[in-house]
Structures are given as structure tokens and as C-alpha cells.
Coordinates of C-alpha atoms in Angstrom, one line a residue:
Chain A
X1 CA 0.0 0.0 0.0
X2 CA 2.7 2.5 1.1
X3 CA 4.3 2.1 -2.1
X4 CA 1.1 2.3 -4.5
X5 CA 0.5 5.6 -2.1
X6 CA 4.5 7.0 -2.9
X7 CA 3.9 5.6 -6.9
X8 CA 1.1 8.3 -7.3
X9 CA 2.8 10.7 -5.5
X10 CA 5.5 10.4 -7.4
X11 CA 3.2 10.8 -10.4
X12 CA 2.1 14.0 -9.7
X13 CA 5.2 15.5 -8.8
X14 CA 6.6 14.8 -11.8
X15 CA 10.4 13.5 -12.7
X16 CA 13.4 14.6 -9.9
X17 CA 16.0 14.9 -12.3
X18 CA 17.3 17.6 -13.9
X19 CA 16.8 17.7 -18.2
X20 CA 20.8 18.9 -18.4
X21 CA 22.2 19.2 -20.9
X22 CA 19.0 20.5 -22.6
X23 CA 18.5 22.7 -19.8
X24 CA 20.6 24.4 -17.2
X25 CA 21.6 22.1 -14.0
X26 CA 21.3 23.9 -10.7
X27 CA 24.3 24.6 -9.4
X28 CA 25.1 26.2 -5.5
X29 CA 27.1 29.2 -5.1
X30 CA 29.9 26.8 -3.0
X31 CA 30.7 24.4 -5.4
X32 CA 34.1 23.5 -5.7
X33 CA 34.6 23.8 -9.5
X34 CA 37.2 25.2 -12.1
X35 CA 40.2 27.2 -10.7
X36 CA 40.0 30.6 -10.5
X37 CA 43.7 32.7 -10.2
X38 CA 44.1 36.2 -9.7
X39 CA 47.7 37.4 -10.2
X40 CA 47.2 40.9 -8.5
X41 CA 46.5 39.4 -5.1
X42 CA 49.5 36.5 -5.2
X43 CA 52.1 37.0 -3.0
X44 CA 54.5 34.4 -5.1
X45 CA 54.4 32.4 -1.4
X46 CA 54.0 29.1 -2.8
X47 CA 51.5 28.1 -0.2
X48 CA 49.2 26.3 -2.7
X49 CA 52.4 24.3 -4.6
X50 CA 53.4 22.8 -0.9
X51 CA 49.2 21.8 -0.2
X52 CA 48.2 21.1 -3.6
X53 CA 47.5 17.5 -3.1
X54 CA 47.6 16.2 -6.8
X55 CA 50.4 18.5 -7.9
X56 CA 48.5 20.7 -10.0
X57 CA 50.2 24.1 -9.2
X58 CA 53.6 24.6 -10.0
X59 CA 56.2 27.8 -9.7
X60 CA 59.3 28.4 -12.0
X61 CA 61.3 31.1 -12.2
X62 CA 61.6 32.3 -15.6
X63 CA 63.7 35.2 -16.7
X64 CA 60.3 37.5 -16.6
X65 CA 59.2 36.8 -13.4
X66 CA 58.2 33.7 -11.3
X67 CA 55.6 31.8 -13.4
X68 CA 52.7 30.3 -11.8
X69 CA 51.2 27.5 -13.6
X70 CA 47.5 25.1 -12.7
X71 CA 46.8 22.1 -15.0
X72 CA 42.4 22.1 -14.7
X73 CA 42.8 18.2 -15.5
X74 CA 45.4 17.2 -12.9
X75 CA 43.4 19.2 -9.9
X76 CA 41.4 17.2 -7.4
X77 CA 39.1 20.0 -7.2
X78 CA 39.6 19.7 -2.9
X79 CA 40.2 23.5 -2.3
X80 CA 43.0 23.4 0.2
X81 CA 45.0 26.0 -2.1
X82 CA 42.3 28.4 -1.5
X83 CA 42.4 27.5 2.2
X84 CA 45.8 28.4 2.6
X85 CA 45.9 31.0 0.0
X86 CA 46.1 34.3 2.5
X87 CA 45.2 36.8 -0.1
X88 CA 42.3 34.9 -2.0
X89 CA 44.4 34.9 -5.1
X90 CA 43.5 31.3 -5.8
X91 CA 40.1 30.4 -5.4
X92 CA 37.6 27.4 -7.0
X93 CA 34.7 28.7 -8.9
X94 CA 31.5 26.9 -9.4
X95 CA 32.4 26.7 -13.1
X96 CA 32.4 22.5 -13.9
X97 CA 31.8 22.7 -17.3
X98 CA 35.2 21.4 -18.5
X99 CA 34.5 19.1 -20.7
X100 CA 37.0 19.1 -23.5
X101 CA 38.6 17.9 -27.1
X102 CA 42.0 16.1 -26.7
X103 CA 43.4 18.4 -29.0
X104 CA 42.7 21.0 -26.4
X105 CA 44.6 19.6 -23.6
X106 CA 47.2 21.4 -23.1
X107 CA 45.3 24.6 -23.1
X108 CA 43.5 23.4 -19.9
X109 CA 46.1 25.5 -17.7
X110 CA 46.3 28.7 -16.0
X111 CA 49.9 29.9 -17.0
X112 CA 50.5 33.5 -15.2
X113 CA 54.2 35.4 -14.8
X114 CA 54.4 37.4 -11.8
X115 CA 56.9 40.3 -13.2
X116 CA 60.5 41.2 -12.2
X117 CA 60.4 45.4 -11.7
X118 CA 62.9 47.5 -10.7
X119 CA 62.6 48.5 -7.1
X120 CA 61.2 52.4 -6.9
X121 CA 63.2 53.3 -4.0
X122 CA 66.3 51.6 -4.6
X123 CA 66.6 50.2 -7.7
X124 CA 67.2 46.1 -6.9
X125 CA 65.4 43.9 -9.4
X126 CA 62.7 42.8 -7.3
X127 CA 59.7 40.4 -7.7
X128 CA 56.0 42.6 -8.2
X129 CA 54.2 40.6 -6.1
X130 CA 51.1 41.9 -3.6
X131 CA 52.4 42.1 -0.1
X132 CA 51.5 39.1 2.6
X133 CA 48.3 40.5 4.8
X134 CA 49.5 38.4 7.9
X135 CA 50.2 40.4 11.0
X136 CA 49.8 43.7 9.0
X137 CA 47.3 46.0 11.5
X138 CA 45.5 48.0 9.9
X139 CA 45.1 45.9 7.1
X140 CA 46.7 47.6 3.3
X141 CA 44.4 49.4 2.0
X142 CA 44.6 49.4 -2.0
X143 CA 47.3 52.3 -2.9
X144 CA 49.5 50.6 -0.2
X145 CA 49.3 47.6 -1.5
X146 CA 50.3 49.2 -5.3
X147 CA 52.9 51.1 -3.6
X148 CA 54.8 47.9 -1.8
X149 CA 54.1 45.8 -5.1
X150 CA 57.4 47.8 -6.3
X151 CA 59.3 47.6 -4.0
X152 CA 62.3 45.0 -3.1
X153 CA 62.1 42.6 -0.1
X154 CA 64.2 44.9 2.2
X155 CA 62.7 48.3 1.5
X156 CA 59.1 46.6 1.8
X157 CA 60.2 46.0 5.6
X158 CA 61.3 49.1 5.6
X159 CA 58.4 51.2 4.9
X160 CA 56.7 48.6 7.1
X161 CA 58.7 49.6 9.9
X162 CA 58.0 53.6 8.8
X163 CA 54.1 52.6 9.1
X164 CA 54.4 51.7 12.3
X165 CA 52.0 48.5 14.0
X166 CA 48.8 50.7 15.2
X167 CA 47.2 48.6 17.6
Chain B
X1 CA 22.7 -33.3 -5.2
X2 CA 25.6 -32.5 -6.3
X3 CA 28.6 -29.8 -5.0
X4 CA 30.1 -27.7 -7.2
X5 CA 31.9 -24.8 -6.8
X6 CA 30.9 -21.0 -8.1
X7 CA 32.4 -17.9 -8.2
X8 CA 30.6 -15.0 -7.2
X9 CA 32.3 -11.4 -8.5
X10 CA 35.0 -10.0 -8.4
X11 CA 32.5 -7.6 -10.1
X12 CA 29.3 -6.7 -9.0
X13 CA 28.2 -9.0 -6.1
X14 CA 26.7 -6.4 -4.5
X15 CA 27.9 -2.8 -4.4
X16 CA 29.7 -2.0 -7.7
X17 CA 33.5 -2.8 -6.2
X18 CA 35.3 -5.5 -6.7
X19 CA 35.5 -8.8 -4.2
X20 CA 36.0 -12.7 -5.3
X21 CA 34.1 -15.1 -3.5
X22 CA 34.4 -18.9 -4.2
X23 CA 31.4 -20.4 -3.1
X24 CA 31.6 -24.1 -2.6
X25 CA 27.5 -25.3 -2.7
X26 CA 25.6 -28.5 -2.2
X27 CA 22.7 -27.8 -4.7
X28 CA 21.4 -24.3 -4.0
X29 CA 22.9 -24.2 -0.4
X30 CA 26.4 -22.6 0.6
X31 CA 28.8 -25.1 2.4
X32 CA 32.1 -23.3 2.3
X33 CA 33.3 -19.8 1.1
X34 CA 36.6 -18.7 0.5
X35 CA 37.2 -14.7 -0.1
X36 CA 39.7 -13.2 -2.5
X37 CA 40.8 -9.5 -1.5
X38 CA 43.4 -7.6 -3.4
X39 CA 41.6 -6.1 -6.5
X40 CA 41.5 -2.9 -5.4
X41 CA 44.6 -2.1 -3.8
X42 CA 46.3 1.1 -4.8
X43 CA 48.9 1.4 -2.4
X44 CA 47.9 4.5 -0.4
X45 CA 49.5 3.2 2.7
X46 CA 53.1 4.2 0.5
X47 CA 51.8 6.8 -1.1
X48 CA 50.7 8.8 2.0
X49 CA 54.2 8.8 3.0
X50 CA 55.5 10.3 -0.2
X51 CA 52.8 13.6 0.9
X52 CA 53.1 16.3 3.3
X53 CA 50.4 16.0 6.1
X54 CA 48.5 18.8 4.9
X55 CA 48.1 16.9 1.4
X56 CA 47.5 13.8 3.3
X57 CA 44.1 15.2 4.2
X58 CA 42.7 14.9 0.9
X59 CA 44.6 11.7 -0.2
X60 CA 42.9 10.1 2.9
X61 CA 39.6 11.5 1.8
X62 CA 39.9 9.9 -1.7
X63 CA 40.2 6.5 0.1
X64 CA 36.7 5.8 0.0
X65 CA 33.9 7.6 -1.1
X66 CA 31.2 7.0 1.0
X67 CA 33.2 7.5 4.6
X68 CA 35.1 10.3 2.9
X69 CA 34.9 12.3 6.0
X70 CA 35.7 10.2 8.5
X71 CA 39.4 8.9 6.9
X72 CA 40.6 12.7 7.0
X73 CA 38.5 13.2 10.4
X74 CA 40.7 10.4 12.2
X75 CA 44.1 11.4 10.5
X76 CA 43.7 15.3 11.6
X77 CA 42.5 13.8 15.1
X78 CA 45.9 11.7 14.9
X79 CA 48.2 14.8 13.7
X80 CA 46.5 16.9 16.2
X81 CA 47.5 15.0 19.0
X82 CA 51.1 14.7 17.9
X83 CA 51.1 18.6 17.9
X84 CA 49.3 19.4 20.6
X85 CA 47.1 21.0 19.0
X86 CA 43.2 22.2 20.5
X87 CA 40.3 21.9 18.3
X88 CA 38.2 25.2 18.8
X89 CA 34.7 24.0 20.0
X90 CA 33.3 25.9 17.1
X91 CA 35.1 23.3 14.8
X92 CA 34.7 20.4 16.8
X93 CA 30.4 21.2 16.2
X94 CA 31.3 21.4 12.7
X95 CA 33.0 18.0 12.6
X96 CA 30.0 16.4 13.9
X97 CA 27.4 18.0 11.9
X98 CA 30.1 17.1 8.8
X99 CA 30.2 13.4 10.3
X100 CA 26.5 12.9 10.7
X101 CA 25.1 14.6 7.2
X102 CA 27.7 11.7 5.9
X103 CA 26.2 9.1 8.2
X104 CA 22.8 9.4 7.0
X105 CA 23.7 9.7 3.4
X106 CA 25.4 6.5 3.2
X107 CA 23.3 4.8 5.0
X108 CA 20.1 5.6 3.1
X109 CA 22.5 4.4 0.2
X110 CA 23.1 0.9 1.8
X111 CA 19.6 0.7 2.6
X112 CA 18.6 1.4 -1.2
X113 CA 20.8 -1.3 -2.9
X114 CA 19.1 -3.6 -0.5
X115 CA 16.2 -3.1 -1.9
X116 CA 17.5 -2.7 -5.2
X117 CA 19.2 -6.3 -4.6
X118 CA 15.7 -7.9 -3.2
X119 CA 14.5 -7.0 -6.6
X120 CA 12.0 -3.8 -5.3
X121 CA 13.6 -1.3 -8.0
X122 CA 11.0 1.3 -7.4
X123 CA 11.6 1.3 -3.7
X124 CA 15.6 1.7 -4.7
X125 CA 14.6 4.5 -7.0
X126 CA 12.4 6.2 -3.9
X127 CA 15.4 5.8 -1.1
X128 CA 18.1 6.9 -3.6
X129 CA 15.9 10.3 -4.2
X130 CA 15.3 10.7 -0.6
X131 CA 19.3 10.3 -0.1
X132 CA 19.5 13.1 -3.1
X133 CA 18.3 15.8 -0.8
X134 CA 21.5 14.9 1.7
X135 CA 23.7 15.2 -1.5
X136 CA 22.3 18.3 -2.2
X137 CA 23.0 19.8 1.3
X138 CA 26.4 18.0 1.2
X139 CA 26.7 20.3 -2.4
X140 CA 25.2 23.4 -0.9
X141 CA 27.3 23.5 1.7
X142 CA 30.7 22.1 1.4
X143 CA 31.2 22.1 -2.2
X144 CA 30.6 18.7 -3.0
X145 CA 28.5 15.6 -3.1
X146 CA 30.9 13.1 -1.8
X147 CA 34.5 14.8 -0.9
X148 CA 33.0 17.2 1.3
X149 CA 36.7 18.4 2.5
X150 CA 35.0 19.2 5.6
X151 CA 38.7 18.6 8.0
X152 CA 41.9 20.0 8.2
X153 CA 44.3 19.8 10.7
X154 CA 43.5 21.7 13.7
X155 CA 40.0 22.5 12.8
X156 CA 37.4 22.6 9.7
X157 CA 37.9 24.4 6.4
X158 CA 33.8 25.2 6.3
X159 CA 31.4 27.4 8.0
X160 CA 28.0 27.9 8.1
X161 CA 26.4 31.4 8.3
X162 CA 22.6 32.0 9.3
X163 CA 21.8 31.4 5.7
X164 CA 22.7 28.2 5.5
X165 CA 21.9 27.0 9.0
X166 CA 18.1 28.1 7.6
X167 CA 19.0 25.9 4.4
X168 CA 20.2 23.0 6.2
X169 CA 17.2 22.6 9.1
X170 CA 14.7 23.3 6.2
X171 CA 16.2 20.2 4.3
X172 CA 16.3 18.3 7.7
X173 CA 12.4 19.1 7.9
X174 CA 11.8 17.8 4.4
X175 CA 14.0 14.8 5.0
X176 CA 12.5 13.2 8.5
X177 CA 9.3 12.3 7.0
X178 CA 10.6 10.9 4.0
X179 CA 12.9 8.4 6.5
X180 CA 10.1 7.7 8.5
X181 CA 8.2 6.3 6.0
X182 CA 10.9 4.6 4.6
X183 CA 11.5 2.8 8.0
X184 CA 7.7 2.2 8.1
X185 CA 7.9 0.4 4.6
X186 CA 11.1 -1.5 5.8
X187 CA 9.4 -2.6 8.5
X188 CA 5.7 -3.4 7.1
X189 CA 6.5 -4.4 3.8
X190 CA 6.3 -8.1 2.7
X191 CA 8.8 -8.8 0.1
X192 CA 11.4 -7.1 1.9
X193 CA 10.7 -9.0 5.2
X194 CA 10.4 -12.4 3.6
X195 CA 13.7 -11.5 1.6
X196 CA 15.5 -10.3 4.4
X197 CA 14.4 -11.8 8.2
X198 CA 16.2 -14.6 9.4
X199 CA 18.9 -14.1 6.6
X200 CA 22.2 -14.1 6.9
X201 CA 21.8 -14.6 11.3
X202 CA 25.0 -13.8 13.4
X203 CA 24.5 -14.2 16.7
X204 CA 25.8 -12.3 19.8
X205 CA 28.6 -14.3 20.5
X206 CA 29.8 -15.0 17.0
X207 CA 29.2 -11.0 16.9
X208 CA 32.2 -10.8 19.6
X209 CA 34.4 -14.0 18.3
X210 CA 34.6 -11.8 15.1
X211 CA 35.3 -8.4 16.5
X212 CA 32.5 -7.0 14.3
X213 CA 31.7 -3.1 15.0
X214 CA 29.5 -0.7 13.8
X215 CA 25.6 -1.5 12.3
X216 CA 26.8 -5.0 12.0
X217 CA 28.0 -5.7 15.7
X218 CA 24.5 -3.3 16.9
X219 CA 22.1 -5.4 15.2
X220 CA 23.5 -8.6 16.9
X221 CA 23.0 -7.0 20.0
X222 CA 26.8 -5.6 20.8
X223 CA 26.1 -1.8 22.4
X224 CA 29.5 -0.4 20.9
X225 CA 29.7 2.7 19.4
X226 CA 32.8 5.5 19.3
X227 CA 30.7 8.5 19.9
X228 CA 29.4 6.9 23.3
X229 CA 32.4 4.9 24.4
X230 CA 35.1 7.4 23.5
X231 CA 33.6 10.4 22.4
X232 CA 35.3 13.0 19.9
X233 CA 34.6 16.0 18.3
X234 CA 31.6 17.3 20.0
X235 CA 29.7 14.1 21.1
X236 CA 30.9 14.3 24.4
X237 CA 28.1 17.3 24.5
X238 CA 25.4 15.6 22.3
X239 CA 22.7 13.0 23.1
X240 CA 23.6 10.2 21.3
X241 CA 21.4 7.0 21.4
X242 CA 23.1 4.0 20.5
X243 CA 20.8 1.4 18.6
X244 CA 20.6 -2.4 19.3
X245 CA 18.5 -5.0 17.9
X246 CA 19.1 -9.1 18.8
X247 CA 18.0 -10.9 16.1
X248 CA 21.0 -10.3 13.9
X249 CA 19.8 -10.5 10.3
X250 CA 19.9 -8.6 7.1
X251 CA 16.6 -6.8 8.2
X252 CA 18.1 -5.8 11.2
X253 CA 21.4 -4.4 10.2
X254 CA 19.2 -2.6 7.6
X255 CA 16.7 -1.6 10.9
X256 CA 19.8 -0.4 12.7
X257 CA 21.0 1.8 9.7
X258 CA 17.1 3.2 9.3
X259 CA 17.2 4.2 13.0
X260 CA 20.8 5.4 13.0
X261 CA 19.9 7.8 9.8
X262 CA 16.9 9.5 11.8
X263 CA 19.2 10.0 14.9
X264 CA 21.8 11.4 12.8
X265 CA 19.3 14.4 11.7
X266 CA 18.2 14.6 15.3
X267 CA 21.9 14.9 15.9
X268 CA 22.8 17.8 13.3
X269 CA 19.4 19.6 14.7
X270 CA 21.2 19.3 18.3
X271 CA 24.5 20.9 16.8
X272 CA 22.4 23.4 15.4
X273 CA 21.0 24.5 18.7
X274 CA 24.1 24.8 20.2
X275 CA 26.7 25.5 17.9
X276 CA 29.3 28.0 19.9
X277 CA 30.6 30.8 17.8
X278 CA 34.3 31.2 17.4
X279 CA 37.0 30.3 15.3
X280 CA 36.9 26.9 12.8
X281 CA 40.5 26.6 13.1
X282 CA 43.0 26.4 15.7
X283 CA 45.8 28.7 14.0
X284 CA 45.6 30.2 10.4
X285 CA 49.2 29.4 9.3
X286 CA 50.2 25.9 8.5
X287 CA 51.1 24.4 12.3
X288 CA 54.4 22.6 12.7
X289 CA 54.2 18.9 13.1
X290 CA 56.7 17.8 15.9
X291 CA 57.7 13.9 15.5
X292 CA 55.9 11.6 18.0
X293 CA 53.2 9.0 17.2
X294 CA 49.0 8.8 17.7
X295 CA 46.4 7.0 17.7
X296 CA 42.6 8.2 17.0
X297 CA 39.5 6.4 16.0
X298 CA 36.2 8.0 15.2
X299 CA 33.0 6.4 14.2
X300 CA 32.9 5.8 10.4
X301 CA 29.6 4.7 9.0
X302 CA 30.5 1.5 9.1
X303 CA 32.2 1.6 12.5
X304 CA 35.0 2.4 14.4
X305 CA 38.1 3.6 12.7
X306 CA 41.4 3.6 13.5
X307 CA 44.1 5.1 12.6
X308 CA 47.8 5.3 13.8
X309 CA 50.3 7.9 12.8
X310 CA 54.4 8.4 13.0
X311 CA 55.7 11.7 12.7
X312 CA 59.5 12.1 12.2
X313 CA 61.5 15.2 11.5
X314 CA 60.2 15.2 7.8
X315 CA 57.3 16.5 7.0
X316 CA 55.9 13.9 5.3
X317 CA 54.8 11.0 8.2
X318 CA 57.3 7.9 8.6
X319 CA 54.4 5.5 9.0
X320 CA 50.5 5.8 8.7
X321 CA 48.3 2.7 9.5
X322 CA 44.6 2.4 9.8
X323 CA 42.5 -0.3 10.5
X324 CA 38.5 0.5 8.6
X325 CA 35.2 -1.3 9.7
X326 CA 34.6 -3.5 7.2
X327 CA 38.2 -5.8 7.9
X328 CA 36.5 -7.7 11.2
X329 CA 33.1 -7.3 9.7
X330 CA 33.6 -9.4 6.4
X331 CA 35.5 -11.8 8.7
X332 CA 32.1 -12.4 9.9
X333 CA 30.7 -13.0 6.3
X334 CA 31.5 -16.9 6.3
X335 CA 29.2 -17.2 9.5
X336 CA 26.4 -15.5 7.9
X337 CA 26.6 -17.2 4.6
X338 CA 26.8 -20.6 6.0
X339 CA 24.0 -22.7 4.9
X340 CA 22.6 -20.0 2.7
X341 CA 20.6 -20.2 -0.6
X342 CA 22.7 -18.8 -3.1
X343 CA 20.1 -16.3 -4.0
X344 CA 20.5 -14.6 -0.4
X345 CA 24.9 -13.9 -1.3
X346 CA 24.3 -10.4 -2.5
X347 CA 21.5 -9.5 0.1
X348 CA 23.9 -10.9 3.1
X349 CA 27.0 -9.8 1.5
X350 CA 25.2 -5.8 1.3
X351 CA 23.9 -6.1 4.5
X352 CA 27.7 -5.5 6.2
X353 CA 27.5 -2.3 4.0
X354 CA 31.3 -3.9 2.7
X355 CA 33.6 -0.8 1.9
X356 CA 36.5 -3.0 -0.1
X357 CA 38.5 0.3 -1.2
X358 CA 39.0 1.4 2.6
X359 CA 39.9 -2.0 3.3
X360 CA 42.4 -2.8 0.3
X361 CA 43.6 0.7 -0.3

């Protein structure tokens, strides 16, 4: 009986599933799809290399710059890079359409250079990368953060130091 | 009659995963079974120690789909107590709502191959749409329908805002009448009784000479369970009702999974009501991981989980070992196909919910 009763129901409701791909598939705001990277915010920390549990992300240093570079079809899709990631320069989208030709393989990669500039204050080739957040009270605010960008390592502490830690 | 021998898998005996049985049978009736493992063994014990700990949290997720939370639950447990490290109550209420949404989701999933195997398709069908609203929650709010990446060492890697605390006891309301009418028709319904009572019996005291744990060890009678006996996370703080049945058969392993999903909502509402605020995780920066060794177990779905760890000066662990559920339980699989029809294998051999890629890694 309890089935007949569920077998009508289930009748009137009408089917569960979703008609994809002849219609869009629901999809919630949190799901851990297609990398997304976004070189302005990376601090070239190499946080996400050392989690990345299938080895997608790799850094090289190249004569340009350090290059960071995400293969979409060796990631696990587990979202520890964006975890650890303390800017929120890496970050999974809810993008899972990546289905794909062979012939397009190789294009399935994020390949970004971070770029060598010469330091504004004193010269030094220096890496343009966004400074790390951690510690930093008040947090940058966004000419800051343009401003350490060029700078090298050592004159980055320096105008640290110059702001002062307000508590 | 004569005896002749017959193999049953490696594929599909059950569950779609691989595991050999050679059944010896006089006519239609088992006298002998010998079990084949191995087909599924992908060498995770090595590879974990060619990762980093941190990576080590999603290659033991991968181990197994369906207790995907509680591998990486009891290996951040383990690493945690190497490092001394104290789970923020905030993330140790996460970890058990985490735990629990898996709990009931596999379960209903165990539940539905059974009928599925006693030949009740639509009733599969109905318990496998049921389960989809748990898959949808798991989707909504970790990212996922089976990794849920819920752990990390030294605390969780979700939260939940007001939002989705509304979302998730809204889907809870929808759910509990749906499982209580799917334990009504488990319990009223004639085909699956005649398929399933008095099948596959293992008795109290075979239930202890095997070791068997979890659903299988509770529906012989055995009042074991983790969360009660050495609580983690935040059951120490929770009501938790442990199930028991005596009669020991497929219908009461299924019972016991039935019961054990409806607690498991009553459990996540519980977490709900009380969930502290706070932090998720203990530190924000990757902790250091001193050498030393640890044990943690946690209560999979299928049972208690163990799982050792040694840590050296590297930071990739010397040695990780764990010991899943379904190793004692399909120990206990000779008892409970002895003398049965060979019709009853894959109902019995379902029925201790085997998980063979935990078990052969």
C-alpha cells in the first residue's frame, strides 16, 4: 500500500532529475569547481604548490618573473589552495563545465608570470608581487598595496617599519 | 545433489566494487566460502608517506567515497594529538554536523541497494531520491557531493552562516518524514521481510568472536559505538542513542542503519541549537608537526576507525596505518553465509554495507 500511495505521488510530482544538458543544472554558489587565479593578489608564497595535493600548481622562475602555472585536469578540485591562500588569489569557482577535445589539452592550464620590476626606492630587481596580509594591523588598503608591489624585499620591511604596527 | 563450486564477482556482487568469492554449494545451499581480496589495492598506505600531512588530508579522503569524512577526520585527530594542537569548540560542532550529514547519506545508500538487490527497484529508486536531498545539502554547503573536504588539521575548512543554518534545518524538515516512512515500509513491507528476516543470522557471541563493529556488531546486540564509548569532536556534548536489535539478520542491520539515519538528523538539529561561535580553526598558518606517534579512532559509518600515525623530523609521516570497519566485519561473512541459498549472497554480503577500497587501499 505504502508504495502504491509513494507511486502516485511520485506521479504527480513529476520526474526529480534535472533535463541537463537540454537545460541548465542547478548549481550552489559553493561548489568547488574550475580554478580561478588572480595574479594581482599572489604573494609568489608558494603556499598552494606545498598543499596542492595532486600537484597541480607549480612555480618556476623564468627570466620574466616567477611563473605560476595550474593544470584544470590534474586538480582534485579539494580546495585546500584556497584555504591556505592568504590573499584569496587562488580560489575554486562553481564553473564544472570542462569538458574538453583532446586536441585542447594542453590549453587546460592557468599559465601567469608574476613580473620582475625594478625597485622604486632603490633600484634592486625585485619580484612585483602583492604584499603578505599576515600580521599587518591596519590591514593595506589598496594604494598601499600598489605602492609595496614595487618595492624589493628589504625596502618593503622598511616602509613597514616607517608605518608603524597601530594597535 | 551434487557440490560444485561457483564464483561470485569480483565484479558486482553487491555494491559495484570488486570482491572474489568462491562459493563451494551443495545444490542451491552454501557449504564453504573462501574470499579473494586484493583487486583494489592502490597502495595508499606508500603513497601517504611520499605527501606532506597537509596533502594527506585529501589523499585520505579519496580513500573511500562514502566514509570520505571520517578517513581525514581520524588522520587530523591523529596529527593533532602529535602537535598538541586544540580543536576550537566551534570546529569540533562542525565536525560532527560534517560526520553525521555523511552518516545518513550513506546509510540511506546501503539501505537502497538492499532493496534494489531484493528486486524492489522502485523502492531503490524512492530511497536513492530521498538520499538526493542529503547530496544536495552536502553540495550546498561544502562544495561537493561526496568529498566534502570538511577537515583539516586543527580544525574545519567550512562554515556555516545563518543562511545556510536556515537551508540546512529546512532540508532536515523535508528529510525526516521521507525516512520515517521509509522505515515504516522496511518494517511493514512483505517482500522485503520475507527476503531479508532470518537471513544471513550472526549471533551475539559470533558477533564478539569476530570483532564485528558498527551497524553489523549493533544489530546482533553488541552496544558499541565510538561516539558513546570514546567520544570526539563534540559528542561528548550531544545525546547520542546507541541502537541495538538481537535478532542479527539482514533486516536488522538494515533496521539499525534506518534508525541510526533519523538520529543522525536529530543529531545535526542538536548541533544546530548549540553551535558555539568562534574560530573553525586552531591557528591560520600551517602548524608545525613535531615527531611523535598517535592513535585516533572516530566512528565511520560503518564503525569504528582507526588510525595510527608516526611523525618524524620530515614533513611527510614515517608511517600511517589504519584499521576501517569492514576488515572484522567481512571476517564475519563466512558465519552469515553458511547454509545460505545462493540467492541470499548479495543481500547478506550488502547487509555489512562492505567498503573494499577502505579495506584494500
Amino acid at each position: 500500500m505504502n508504495t502504491l500511495k509513494i507511486l502516485l505521488r511520485n506521479l504527480v510530482r513529476g520526474p526529480s532529475t534535472v533535463p541537463f544538458p537540454f537545460a541548465p543544472a542547478w548549481t550552489p554558489e559553493r561548489m568547488r569547481g574550475r580554478i580561478e587565479f588572480k595574479l594581482s593578489s599572489c604573494t609568489g608564497c608558494r603556499a598552494c604548490e606545498q598543499v596542492c595535493a595532486p600537484g597541480a600548481i607549480r612555480f618556476d622562475k623564468t627570466p620574466e618573473g616567477l611563473r605560476f602555472m595550474m593544470w584544470h585536469n590534474t586538480c582534485v578540485f579539494c580546495g585546500l589552495c584556497e584555504f591556505y591562500c592568504p590573499t584569496d588569489a587562488i580560489r575554486n569557482g562553481n564553473d564544472w563545465h570542462m569538458a574538453h577535445a583532446v586536441g585542447e589539452k594542453y590549453g587546460m592550464a592557468i599559465r601567469e608570470t608574476i613580473p620582475y620590476v625594478a625597485c622604486t626606492a632603490c633600484g634592486m630587481k625585485a619580484l612585483a608581487s602583492a604584499p603578505n596580509p599576515a600580521g599587518v594591523k591596519p590591514p593595506f588598503t589598496p594604494e598601499e598595496i600598489e605602492q609595496q608591489r614595487n618595492l624589493c624585499p628589504a625596502c618593503r620591511k622598511k616602509a613597514l617599519a616607517e608605518r608603524g604596527v597601530q594597535p | 545433489m551434487s557440490n560444485f563450486t561457483i564464483p561470485v564477482g569480483p565484479l558486482h556482487v553487491a555494491l559495484e566494487e570488486p570482491m572474489y568469492f568462491r562459493i563451494d554449494v551443495q545444490g542451491e545451499t552454501v557449504e564453504h566460502v573462501n574470499i579473494t581480496a586484493g583487486h583494489v589495492h592502490r597502495g595508499v598506505e606508500y603513497l601517504i608517506t611520499k605527501r606532506n600531512v597537509f596533502q594527506n588530508v585529501v589523499l585520505t579522503e579519496r580513500i573511500c567515497s562514502l566514509c570520505s569524512n571520517s578517513h581525514p577526520q581520524a588522520y587530523s585527530m591523529a596529527i593533532e594529538q602529535i602537535a598538541g594542537i586544540k580543536v576550537p569548540p566551534r570546529a569540533e560542532y562542525l565536525r560532527a554536523i560534517a560526520d553525521e550529514i555523511k552518516r545518513v547519506a550513506s546509510h540511506l545508500f546501503n539501505v537502497g541497494i538492499l532493496a534494489h538487490l531484493v528486486g524492489f527497484e522502485s523502492m531503490f529508486m524512492h530511497v536513492m531520491e530521498v538520499r538526493e536531498r542529503m547530496q544536495d545539502i552536502k553540495e550546498t554547503i561544502f562544495g561537493n557531493r561526496m568529498d566534502i573536504g570538511a577537515n583539516t588539521i586543527g580544525g574545519v575548512r567550512y562554515d556555516i552562516d545563518p543562511a545556510s543554518i536556515g537551508y540546512l534545518r529546512e532540508q532536515l524538515d523535508a528529510l525526516l518524514p521521507d525516512v520515517e516512512e521509509i522505515i515504516k515500509i522496511y518494517n511493514t513491507d512483505a517482500s522485503i521481510l520475507r527476503r531479508t528476516k532470518g537471513i544471513g543470522v550472526l549471533s551475539y557471541d559470533e558477533a564478539i568472536d569476530c570483532g564485528v563493529i558498527g551497524p553489523v556488531a549493533r544489530a546482533a546486540g553488541v552496544n558499541y559505538d565510538v561516539r558513546v564509548k570514546a567520544p570526539y569532536a563534540a559528542y561528548d556534548r550531544l545525546e547520542v542513542p546507541v541502537h541495538t536489535l538481537k535478532d542479527g539478520d539482514v533486516w536488522s542491520r538494515a533496521m539499525i542503519r534506518l534508525m541510526e539515519a533519523r538520529t543522525a538528523i536529530d543529531l545535526i538539529r542538536q548541533c544546530l541549537d548549540t553551535l558555539p561561535g568562534g574560530p573553525t580553526v586552531a591557528t591560520e598558518e600551517r602548524p608545525a608537526i613535531p615527531p611523535g606517534e598517535a592513535i585516533a579512532k572516530c566512528e565511520a559509518p560503518r564503525g569504528e576507525l582507526i588510525y595510527y600515525v608516526r611523525m618524524t623530523d620530515s614533513p611527510k609521516p614515517e608511517r600511517v596505518k589504519w584499521r576501517v570497519p569492514s576488515f572484522p566485519n567481512w571476517d564475519a561473512l563466512g558465519i552469515m553465509l553458511k547454509k545460505a541459498k545462493v540467492s541470499d549472497i548479495a543481500i547478506i554480503v550488502n547487509s555489512i554495507d562492505p567498503c573494499i577500497s577502505c579495506t584494500e587501499r
